[in-house]
Amino acid sequence: MQRETPQYAMRQGKGFGRGPFVEFLRSAPLDEAGRVRFPGGPQVWTVGKSGPEGGSGGEDGLLLRLAKTRNSAPGEKGVSALDNFRAVAGVDAHRKKPLDAASALLLAQWYGEAGAVYPYFGVLTGLDLADFQEFFRLAARIRGRREKNWNEELGDVHSLIKLLCLLEEAGRLSERKAAAEFSAICRRYLEADSAERTAEAGVESVREILAAAGAGARPPDKALREMLLGSPETVTVMLEGRAWEINPVKQRYEEYDAVLEEQKTPRLEPLMGIVSAAAKLRAGGADAAALAEIERAAQELSGAVAPDDRESMDRKGAREFEADKLRDTVARLRRMAGNKKADSAGMDKLCRELVAEIAPLVKDALAGAIYAYYFRPDDLLVSEDPLLARKHRFAPVNPMEKKVEFPAAEFEMRSGEAGSYFQGGFAGFSEAAGLAAASGRGGLAARTFVGMELAGIRATPWQRLRDRDLRLAALRIRVGREWIVEAAEKPEVKSGLEEGTQGLLSQARRADLLNAIGRRDWASAWGAVTVGDLYHLGEAALGAGEKNGWGSPAVQAAREEMNRGPHRMDLLGGTLRGLYGCDHPHLMAAAPYEEYEHEARTEHLAERAAEFKLYLAAFAAHEGMPAAAMQAVAEPLVRRLMGRMDLADGHNWQVALESLDKLNDAAVEAVLDKP
């Protein structure tokens, strides 16, 4: 069947590249019987008039027709039906409850125009058909209303949905609550027909999200920070007889606040205060307390001035906050409130104008929280450009040429007056931010490998990682090593290993490993596998029960640990936007590294090789370092270990992983000693 696909006909040189059919073969969703699982059922994916049974060749025929079919609708040109299938299957794979037929069909139909937001749906797994329908109604309304505040509205929607994703990943929102808030966000913005209504929709949405996540009466900015990052706690790290007392979450608080300060991000509290106070004035006339709240909040927000160089950027769809205008509106409101003959209609109009004035700041405050989560104050981009977050282009740069309302998250490096900026939404932002944070350090290939490691580290809700997760990771790696050693002595174990390495190792490395085992050449054997390979070998061995014919204390301990479940092993993986279509960590057995060597760009290879958290987990479990300490050392260690690697060949993943293999006590101590 592969020979009949367009990708086969278009092949050049070695390998098939990354056509949709090849990617499908790598990641096809299969049921327990080994058949392809069609999200929503095969009828959703029928091409043409006849279904999969009606003379279409069954399952194989349906897949072939999907591979051959290419779309030509606006925003979908060059997208194959198999691309749609893979995207919807990726969403379905994250869910406990499979997509129904109507939801799968709707997602397939919108993929060409809105596929860049599908990583959101891989986190918000409680969404149902009604939720998807509301979101795409909102997308259609945005498509039909490209007004002056287009960028503003998109910025609000992307930021709020990303906050839902982060809070669900952090365990602060359940599937059900996150889905309810998602639906409410869509409804509010469907009804928002002015800048004033947009600002109210943003403020009301964040207020309800915080309430659903248990903020209580705490100040909103501090509550959001704690929900995203966890609660501060001092932990002790012991290495070679020395002890360090560290507080990783407190450190993250300081970094989070510093990014907000460097980016001059407006706080949520005064924005929420203005909206609430304006509503009181509109309802009851001159309210002294409400007026005082507005004046206090307006004074705090007056420093949030739009960048002077916005003129040099594309202003379509982006409104600017004008501090002078806000102050003038507040003064007029004060005078009107002091006038005994003030009419309610005039007060209502001024209150609406006041709320409309802060609409750009609502977007800046919401997006600023996402930037504070993903960036650090010593990132060159953040420290050198205080306008970075405000320059984010959520709307397409040129709406006359680009038909997609939801472009993918990308970092655009520019050297002109306006400087570099991000475009697109926050779905897939982890990798865009990680690559940007690695910019300016080393060659392009090295920056790409470092950037993908940073993406995985910064996308991790570290507060959810537990010591037993590290223990299970280390045990699986140990079992993987034992499997290789046992294979040298027991033919039946070697037979199982031969089967277990299929698809995990390239054919060349697999042959090297098996030949080295036969010669008892352990240096060559260990050189043929990585820590990631060993982890997945151990996982496979443990999943096979007693089939492989050997047992050991490590095997017994691993099985006992697995029975204690649940574990959060995915937190030790990298983000896999390119390989798996999502934006959060996954620890999964992907195709061998060599499968990506022939690609012109290195992003997917670097994504595949982003395994540092697994290396660190094995080290931490061996040394007794608590899981709570890992986020404090992870990023500094990556920069230390990979900062000087020589990657003249951008596809030399071996160099990247060899640099991670240098993780030892001395490297960790050096990081802990650094103030």
XYZ file of C-alpha atoms in Angstrom:
675
model
C 0.000 0.000 0.000
C 2.856 2.406 0.766
C 4.008 2.280 -2.880
C 0.683 3.786 -3.985
C 0.928 6.877 -1.812
C 1.991 10.327 -3.112
C 4.851 10.301 -0.591
C 6.363 7.218 -2.233
C 6.166 8.773 -5.703
C 7.781 11.990 -4.444
C 10.626 10.331 -2.529
C 14.124 11.679 -3.097
C 17.394 10.254 -1.879
C 17.421 7.963 1.117
C 14.327 7.436 3.224
C 10.836 8.691 2.755
C 11.090 11.930 4.712
C 8.225 13.023 6.922
C 5.224 12.618 4.676
C 1.896 12.033 6.405
C 1.798 8.363 5.422
C 5.226 7.697 6.940
C 4.194 9.539 10.101
C 1.008 7.531 10.168
C 2.981 4.285 10.013
C 5.054 5.465 12.973
C 2.158 6.513 15.157
C -0.938 4.704 13.899
C -3.481 4.241 16.718
C -4.169 0.526 17.071
C -6.749 -1.377 19.060
C -6.035 -4.542 21.070
C -6.429 -6.667 17.938
C -3.807 -4.635 16.075
C -6.309 -2.916 13.776
C -6.215 0.815 13.082
C -8.525 2.681 15.441
C -10.474 5.347 13.579
C -11.500 8.249 15.850
C -15.270 8.425 15.807
C -15.475 5.274 13.684
C -14.477 4.480 10.064
C -17.546 6.257 8.671
C -16.090 9.618 9.707
C -13.089 9.078 7.439
C -14.888 7.802 4.361
C -13.723 9.631 1.250
C -16.194 9.949 -1.577
C -19.592 8.332 -1.805
C -18.710 4.776 -0.926
C -17.813 3.847 2.637
C -15.039 1.552 3.802
C -17.187 -1.527 3.159
C -18.758 -0.399 -0.108
C -16.097 -1.647 -2.464
C -13.430 0.603 -0.973
C -11.064 -2.215 0.011
C -11.881 -2.208 3.727
C -9.487 -0.660 6.193
C -6.502 -0.669 3.806
C -8.549 0.926 1.066
C -9.806 3.642 3.361
C -6.296 4.467 4.570
C -4.985 4.581 1.017
C -7.730 6.956 -0.039
C -6.948 9.177 2.942
C -3.273 9.243 1.952
C -4.101 10.158 -1.644
C -6.656 12.869 -0.885
C -5.427 16.437 -0.567
C -7.558 19.431 0.385
C -7.773 22.676 -1.541
C -9.988 24.811 0.686
C -8.604 28.134 2.025
C -6.183 27.433 4.811
C -6.072 23.741 3.900
C -4.088 23.775 0.672
C -1.541 20.982 0.628
C -3.052 19.301 3.705
C -3.898 15.656 3.133
C -6.838 13.863 4.631
C -4.261 11.693 6.398
C -2.883 14.840 8.084
C -6.395 15.459 9.397
C -6.643 11.864 10.553
C -3.343 11.989 12.438
C -4.262 15.269 14.143
C -7.663 14.022 15.302
C -6.181 10.659 16.323
C -3.627 12.583 18.420
C -6.415 14.410 20.253
C -8.315 11.140 20.712
C -5.238 9.348 22.088
C -5.042 11.764 25.029
C -8.612 11.148 26.133
C -10.086 8.626 28.548
C -13.433 8.880 26.768
C -12.970 8.496 22.982
C -14.233 11.163 20.615
C -17.720 10.547 19.285
C -18.321 10.561 15.541
C -19.652 14.121 15.398
C -16.702 15.530 17.384
C -14.152 13.656 15.262
C -15.783 14.883 12.053
C -15.873 18.476 13.304
C -12.191 18.391 14.266
C -11.295 16.883 10.895
C -13.208 19.604 9.062
C -11.528 22.442 10.972
C -7.993 21.069 11.016
C -6.792 23.034 7.979
C -7.825 26.370 9.471
C -7.426 25.784 13.196
C -5.113 22.783 13.549
C -2.519 24.895 15.348
C -4.778 25.036 18.429
C -5.287 21.264 18.673
C -2.545 20.911 21.331
C -5.042 22.630 23.658
C -7.448 19.742 23.096
C -4.747 17.250 24.040
C -4.820 18.735 27.565
C -8.472 19.720 27.921
C -9.619 16.141 27.613
C -13.031 16.745 29.145
C -14.347 18.697 26.132
C -17.354 17.259 24.327
C -19.179 18.000 21.083
C -20.969 21.063 22.450
C -17.657 22.548 23.615
C -15.986 21.978 20.243
C -18.993 23.464 18.468
C -18.859 26.612 20.591
C -15.156 27.035 19.983
C -15.523 26.726 16.216
C -18.496 29.096 16.262
C -16.160 31.561 17.939
C -13.513 30.853 15.291
C -16.073 31.527 12.559
C -17.118 34.793 14.213
C -13.497 35.904 14.476
C -13.043 35.024 10.809
C -16.011 37.216 9.908
C -15.092 40.136 12.171
C -11.541 41.268 11.547
C -11.991 44.496 13.427
C -9.513 46.800 15.101
C -9.282 44.709 18.262
C -8.733 41.409 16.442
C -5.284 40.814 17.974
C -6.607 41.821 21.376
C -9.501 39.391 21.298
C -7.380 36.519 20.033
C -4.787 37.301 22.706
C -7.432 37.048 25.421
C -8.842 33.770 24.109
C -5.446 32.110 23.630
C -4.197 33.243 27.045
C -7.300 32.109 28.916
C -7.373 28.700 27.249
C -3.650 28.237 27.889
C -4.208 29.092 31.563
C -6.879 26.381 31.679
C -4.377 23.924 30.192
C -1.636 24.830 32.658
C -3.986 24.657 35.636
C -5.352 21.266 34.584
C -1.799 19.971 34.088
C -0.898 21.331 37.543
C -3.818 19.429 39.058
C -5.688 22.591 40.054
C -8.615 22.061 37.682
C -10.369 18.774 37.006
C -11.319 17.692 33.487
C -14.908 18.643 34.207
C -14.161 22.078 35.637
C -11.692 22.944 32.894
C -14.241 21.971 30.237
C -16.930 24.098 31.908
C -14.613 27.122 32.007
C -13.617 26.550 28.379
C -17.250 26.613 27.334
C -17.882 29.778 29.371
C -14.912 31.529 27.726
C -16.250 30.715 24.279
C -19.731 31.977 25.151
C -18.455 35.252 26.571
C -16.329 36.048 23.547
C -19.099 35.041 21.171
C -21.177 37.770 22.814
C -18.355 40.333 23.038
C -19.203 42.833 20.306
C -17.064 45.776 21.492
C -13.784 46.549 23.224
C -15.677 47.082 26.464
C -17.377 43.671 26.248
C -14.042 42.059 25.353
C -12.418 43.492 28.484
C -15.357 42.353 30.621
C -15.194 38.880 29.078
C -11.492 38.588 29.931
C -11.874 39.797 33.509
C -14.950 37.686 34.217
C -13.264 34.618 32.715
C -10.122 34.886 34.821
C -12.232 35.575 37.912
C -14.226 32.388 37.368
C -11.143 30.318 36.521
C -9.459 31.369 39.754
C -12.604 30.618 41.742
C -12.932 27.172 40.137
C -9.285 26.455 40.975
C -9.799 27.380 44.628
C -8.276 30.865 44.825
C -10.691 31.970 47.523
C -10.230 35.546 48.704
C -6.515 35.709 47.900
C -5.212 38.502 45.639
C -5.652 37.208 42.057
C -2.053 37.694 40.906
C -0.563 35.832 43.857
C -3.222 33.130 43.683
C -2.527 32.502 40.009
C 1.214 32.308 40.612
C 0.767 29.750 43.385
C -1.622 27.656 41.316
C 0.756 27.558 38.364
C 3.967 26.933 40.306
C 2.978 25.233 43.570
C 3.675 26.133 47.186
C 7.184 27.043 48.431
C 8.923 24.356 50.430
C 12.501 23.953 51.608
C 14.117 20.682 50.545
C 17.470 19.154 51.433
C 19.888 17.777 48.857
C 22.653 15.474 50.088
C 25.624 14.669 47.862
C 28.909 13.132 48.970
C 28.348 14.111 52.585
C 27.400 17.723 51.849
C 23.958 19.211 52.385
C 22.218 22.040 50.530
C 18.974 23.657 51.667
C 17.056 24.947 48.650
C 13.542 26.212 47.941
C 12.887 25.639 44.224
C 9.330 27.005 44.179
C 10.346 30.178 46.004
C 13.051 30.632 43.387
C 10.441 30.206 40.655
C 8.234 32.803 42.350
C 11.107 35.267 42.191
C 11.767 34.477 38.530
C 8.068 34.717 37.671
C 7.732 38.107 39.367
C 10.945 39.356 37.768
C 9.681 38.533 34.263
C 6.427 40.384 34.981
C 8.428 43.366 36.194
C 10.861 43.375 33.274
C 7.974 43.153 30.824
C 6.034 45.898 32.670
C 3.049 43.551 32.761
C -0.114 45.085 34.237
C -1.479 43.214 37.238
C -4.843 41.505 37.180
C -6.038 43.022 40.462
C -6.436 46.657 39.309
C -8.002 45.549 36.031
C -10.539 43.429 37.862
C -11.090 46.290 40.282
C -11.913 48.756 37.511
C -14.400 46.417 35.854
C -16.155 45.685 39.164
C -16.219 49.328 40.246
C -17.494 50.490 36.851
C -20.334 47.976 37.101
C -21.267 49.405 40.534
C -21.298 52.957 39.191
C -23.493 51.943 36.263
C -25.892 50.202 38.636
C -26.078 52.767 41.422
C -24.749 56.131 40.317
C -22.094 58.011 42.302
C -20.505 55.454 44.641
C -17.600 57.000 46.565
C -15.892 53.666 47.251
C -16.200 52.589 43.608
C -14.756 55.910 42.415
C -11.850 55.604 44.830
C -11.163 52.060 43.578
C -11.146 53.260 39.967
C -8.759 56.123 40.758
C -6.406 53.849 42.684
C -6.411 51.199 39.980
C -6.010 53.738 37.176
C -3.000 55.252 38.933
C -1.362 51.818 39.166
C -2.071 51.084 35.515
C -0.847 54.441 34.243
C 2.681 53.068 33.966
C 1.544 50.432 31.497
C 2.230 52.572 28.449
C 2.229 51.009 24.995
C 5.610 50.868 23.269
C 6.556 53.937 21.281
C 7.818 51.798 18.423
C 4.475 50.115 17.762
C 4.224 52.400 14.736
C 7.021 50.395 13.145
C 5.030 47.183 13.547
C 1.910 45.965 11.862
C -0.897 47.634 13.827
C -3.773 45.845 12.129
C -5.864 44.228 14.807
C -3.802 45.640 17.692
C -5.136 48.514 19.798
C -2.822 50.444 22.069
C -3.419 51.453 25.644
C -3.199 55.201 26.129
C -2.457 56.173 29.734
C -3.339 59.848 29.177
C -6.723 58.918 27.791
C -7.421 56.651 30.765
C -6.524 59.412 33.213
C -8.749 61.831 31.305
C -11.677 59.417 31.379
C -11.266 58.890 35.142
C -11.157 62.678 35.702
C -14.340 63.156 33.674
C -15.967 60.373 35.657
C -15.020 62.083 38.933
C -16.438 65.414 37.747
C -19.653 63.810 36.593
C -20.063 61.963 39.890
C -19.644 65.258 41.738
C -22.304 66.925 39.623
C -25.687 66.689 41.310
C -27.351 66.897 37.889
C -25.360 64.010 36.474
C -27.542 61.794 34.328
C -27.376 58.029 34.511
C -26.979 57.716 30.738
C -23.866 59.892 30.807
C -22.420 57.929 33.723
C -23.139 54.665 31.922
C -21.411 55.908 28.755
C -18.307 57.043 30.630
C -18.082 53.752 32.520
C -18.235 51.870 29.232
C -15.490 54.065 27.795
C -13.383 53.451 30.884
C -13.610 49.674 30.582
C -12.934 49.855 26.841
C -9.731 51.792 27.556
C -8.257 48.963 29.614
C -9.089 46.230 27.078
C -5.520 46.132 25.693
C -4.185 45.784 29.236
C -6.391 42.766 29.930
C -4.723 41.022 27.006
C -1.270 42.122 28.223
C -1.952 40.901 31.770
C -3.225 37.495 30.665
C -0.458 36.946 28.108
C 2.098 38.281 30.590
C 1.265 35.457 33.011
C 1.999 32.905 30.265
C 5.308 34.611 29.488
C 6.223 34.639 33.197
C 5.551 30.893 33.326
C 7.691 30.023 30.307
C 10.520 32.545 30.540
C 13.235 33.461 33.019
C 14.545 36.966 33.786
C 18.033 36.073 32.527
C 16.751 34.984 29.104
C 18.328 37.438 26.687
C 15.021 38.083 24.951
C 13.303 39.051 28.186
C 16.124 41.067 29.702
C 16.909 42.996 26.524
C 13.380 43.654 25.272
C 10.843 44.886 27.861
C 8.205 44.979 25.134
C 8.491 41.340 24.083
C 5.169 40.163 25.510
C 3.259 43.182 24.175
C 4.566 42.645 20.678
C 3.083 39.166 20.477
C 1.089 38.872 17.261
C -1.801 36.549 17.947
C -3.565 37.457 14.713
C -2.050 36.595 11.320
C 0.564 39.158 10.312
C -1.069 39.841 6.954
C -4.745 38.851 7.078
C -5.157 39.544 3.341
C -2.658 36.819 2.473
C -2.954 34.357 5.331
C -6.352 32.703 5.628
C -5.646 30.850 8.866
C -7.091 32.592 11.908
C -4.965 30.491 14.257
C -1.350 30.432 13.026
C 1.132 28.122 14.747
C 3.232 29.466 17.627
C 6.562 30.623 16.219
C 9.403 32.900 17.202
C 10.211 35.484 14.550
C 13.754 36.788 14.884
C 14.033 40.332 13.532
C 16.903 42.803 13.663
C 14.945 45.949 12.775
C 13.664 48.671 15.045
C 10.708 46.648 16.302
C 12.887 43.635 17.112
C 11.978 39.964 17.467
C 8.536 38.775 18.480
C 6.306 35.724 18.816
C 3.337 35.060 16.598
C 0.456 32.636 16.797
C -1.271 31.409 19.922
C -0.030 29.580 22.996
C -0.765 26.061 21.714
C 2.703 24.741 20.958
C 4.294 27.685 22.755
C 6.539 25.477 24.907
C 8.878 24.648 22.045
C 8.754 28.127 20.525
C 9.707 29.598 23.905
C 12.393 26.987 24.544
C 14.057 27.597 21.178
C 13.893 31.357 21.722
C 15.378 31.037 25.216
C 18.333 29.150 23.731
C 18.990 31.817 21.090
C 22.258 33.723 21.137
C 24.242 30.829 22.622
C 26.306 28.603 20.324
C 25.570 27.482 16.781
C 22.112 26.914 15.368
C 22.159 23.129 15.756
C 23.364 23.293 19.365
C 20.729 25.930 20.162
C 18.051 23.674 18.723
C 19.020 20.714 20.914
C 19.317 22.937 23.990
C 16.050 24.678 23.133
C 14.115 21.419 22.992
C 15.500 20.418 26.389
C 14.469 23.797 27.804
C 11.019 23.374 26.293
C 10.527 20.073 28.119
C 11.847 21.473 31.397
C 9.741 24.636 31.305
C 6.576 22.801 30.287
C 6.778 20.471 33.293
C 4.450 20.978 36.273
C 7.237 19.994 38.657
C 5.043 20.170 41.739
C 3.329 16.962 40.561
C 6.520 14.887 40.311
C 7.097 12.466 43.201
C 10.089 10.502 44.489
C 8.434 7.227 43.500
C 8.281 8.431 39.882
C 12.075 8.791 39.955
C 12.400 5.381 41.567
C 10.332 3.672 38.870
C 12.293 5.410 36.110
C 15.596 4.256 37.593
C 14.306 0.699 38.065
C 13.126 0.459 34.461
C 16.539 1.632 33.257
C 18.150 -0.975 35.502
C 15.882 -3.706 34.139
C 16.733 -2.629 30.596
C 20.433 -3.067 31.396
C 19.788 -6.449 32.986
C 17.888 -7.615 29.922
C 20.973 -6.972 27.798
C 23.279 -8.748 30.265
C 20.935 -11.727 30.676
C 20.676 -12.044 26.896
C 24.357 -12.994 26.778
C 23.686 -16.064 28.931
C 20.181 -17.218 28.011
C 19.103 -17.781 24.397
C 15.421 -17.392 25.251
C 16.119 -13.993 26.830
C 18.145 -12.930 23.799
C 15.253 -13.944 21.566
C 12.954 -11.691 23.578
C 15.473 -8.854 23.347
C 15.705 -9.259 19.583
C 11.959 -8.754 19.415
C 11.928 -5.950 21.995
C 14.494 -3.840 20.126
C 12.531 -3.931 16.863
C 11.340 -0.405 16.103
C 13.103 1.032 19.150
C 16.654 0.874 17.772
C 17.671 1.455 14.172
C 18.583 -1.680 12.287
C 22.277 -0.728 12.369
C 22.371 -0.066 16.134
C 20.259 -3.130 16.791
C 22.752 -5.271 14.878
C 25.632 -3.635 16.746
C 23.984 -4.380 20.081
C 23.157 -7.997 19.336
C 26.592 -8.672 17.840
C 28.293 -7.043 20.821
C 26.254 -9.217 23.200
C 27.348 -12.295 21.300
C 31.012 -11.256 21.669
C 30.573 -10.169 25.314
C 31.866 -6.779 24.130
C 30.179 -4.683 26.804
C 31.751 -1.377 25.839
C 30.233 -1.690 22.358
C 26.930 -2.953 23.750
C 26.464 0.017 26.048
C 27.581 2.333 23.272
C 24.719 1.069 21.111
C 21.945 2.148 23.520
C 21.018 5.379 25.257
C 19.408 5.907 28.643
C 16.125 6.471 26.832
C 16.507 3.166 24.991
C 17.210 1.368 28.258
C 14.138 2.896 29.893
C 11.839 1.697 27.128
C 13.503 -1.714 27.030
C 12.897 -2.029 30.759
C 9.299 -0.969 30.327
C 8.819 -3.596 27.607
C 10.479 -6.308 29.680
C 8.284 -5.608 32.686
C 5.195 -5.545 30.525
C 5.947 -9.039 29.236
C 5.441 -10.719 32.613
C 7.612 -13.819 33.046
C 7.832 -14.354 29.284
C 11.470 -13.334 29.020
C 12.621 -15.991 31.453
C 14.617 -14.075 34.038
C 13.914 -12.436 37.327
C 15.984 -10.319 39.675
C 15.615 -8.021 42.685
C 15.387 -5.076 40.268
C 12.562 -6.728 38.333
C 10.714 -7.545 41.546
C 11.209 -4.033 42.938
C 10.037 -2.464 39.679
C 6.876 -4.556 39.610
C 6.140 -3.740 43.231
C 6.588 -0.048 42.489
C 4.339 -0.265 39.437
C 1.625 -1.890 41.551
C 1.692 1.069 43.927
C 0.600 3.414 41.052
C -0.403 5.728 39.705
C 2.855 7.221 38.479
C 3.423 10.333 36.401
C 6.194 9.090 34.139
C 5.210 11.399 31.277
C 6.532 14.327 33.304
C 10.029 12.981 32.609
C 9.591 13.221 28.833
C 9.986 16.030 26.346
C 7.397 18.091 24.528
C 6.482 16.494 21.221
C 4.715 19.110 19.133
C 6.226 17.853 15.898
C 6.213 14.143 16.674
C 2.954 13.795 18.575
C 1.055 17.030 17.991
C 0.864 18.199 21.605
C 2.538 20.730 23.862
C 3.157 18.935 27.136
C 5.664 16.286 28.256
C 5.392 12.702 27.083
C 7.726 9.810 27.881
C 6.957 7.504 25.007
C 8.854 5.152 22.721
C 9.196 7.117 19.490
C 10.904 6.059 16.277
C 14.695 5.599 16.454
C 16.781 8.778 16.393
C 18.194 7.786 13.015
C 14.746 8.113 11.435
C 15.083 11.896 11.673
C 18.720 12.253 10.612
C 17.937 12.833 6.948
C 15.636 15.820 7.549
C 16.994 19.182 6.447
C 15.938 20.830 9.722
C 16.927 19.476 13.115
C 13.856 20.336 15.206
C 12.279 16.886 15.120
C 15.554 15.107 15.812
C 16.221 17.455 18.719
C 12.676 16.881 19.969
C 13.252 13.129 19.827
C 16.564 13.424 21.688
C 15.269 15.722 24.461
C 15.711 13.167 27.250
C 17.620 15.061 29.919
C 14.886 14.762 32.540
C 15.184 10.994 32.269
C 18.947 11.173 32.802
C 18.405 13.460 35.779
C 15.697 11.204 37.233
C 18.057 8.204 37.151
C 20.788 10.269 38.826
C 18.402 11.635 41.471
C 17.040 8.192 42.328
C 20.557 6.781 42.661
C 21.805 9.654 44.828
C 18.650 10.087 46.894
C 17.953 13.575 45.590
C 14.277 14.457 46.169
C 12.006 15.022 43.196
C 11.123 18.449 44.612
C 14.708 19.575 43.992
C 14.852 18.625 40.316
C 13.411 21.809 38.851
C 16.043 23.895 40.641
C 18.922 22.062 38.966
C 17.479 20.842 35.660
C 17.887 23.926 33.509
C 21.268 25.052 34.893
C 22.573 21.524 34.305
C 21.354 21.458 30.706
C 23.117 24.733 29.989
C 26.260 23.528 31.740
C 26.405 20.108 30.059
C 25.272 21.137 26.581
C 26.551 24.699 26.451
C 29.913 23.786 24.941
C 29.076 20.802 22.769
C 30.426 20.926 19.245
C 27.661 20.208 16.752
C 29.210 20.974 13.397
C 26.825 18.355 12.018
C 23.352 19.366 13.099
C 22.131 15.783 12.898
C 24.699 14.345 15.281
C 22.318 13.420 18.078
C 25.012 11.196 19.590
C 27.018 14.276 20.637
C 23.956 15.774 22.336
C 23.238 12.608 24.324
C 26.900 12.078 25.143
C 26.898 15.531 26.733
C 23.965 14.480 28.930
C 25.851 11.330 29.893
C 28.401 13.573 31.637
C 25.901 14.262 34.410
C 27.637 13.501 37.717
C 27.984 14.664 41.319
C 30.493 17.363 40.419
C 28.188 18.954 37.847
C 25.237 18.985 40.255
C 27.363 20.351 43.094
C 28.613 23.160 40.869
C 25.012 24.121 40.096
C 23.959 23.932 43.752
C 26.941 26.063 44.800
C 26.037 28.796 42.341
C 24.098 31.571 44.115
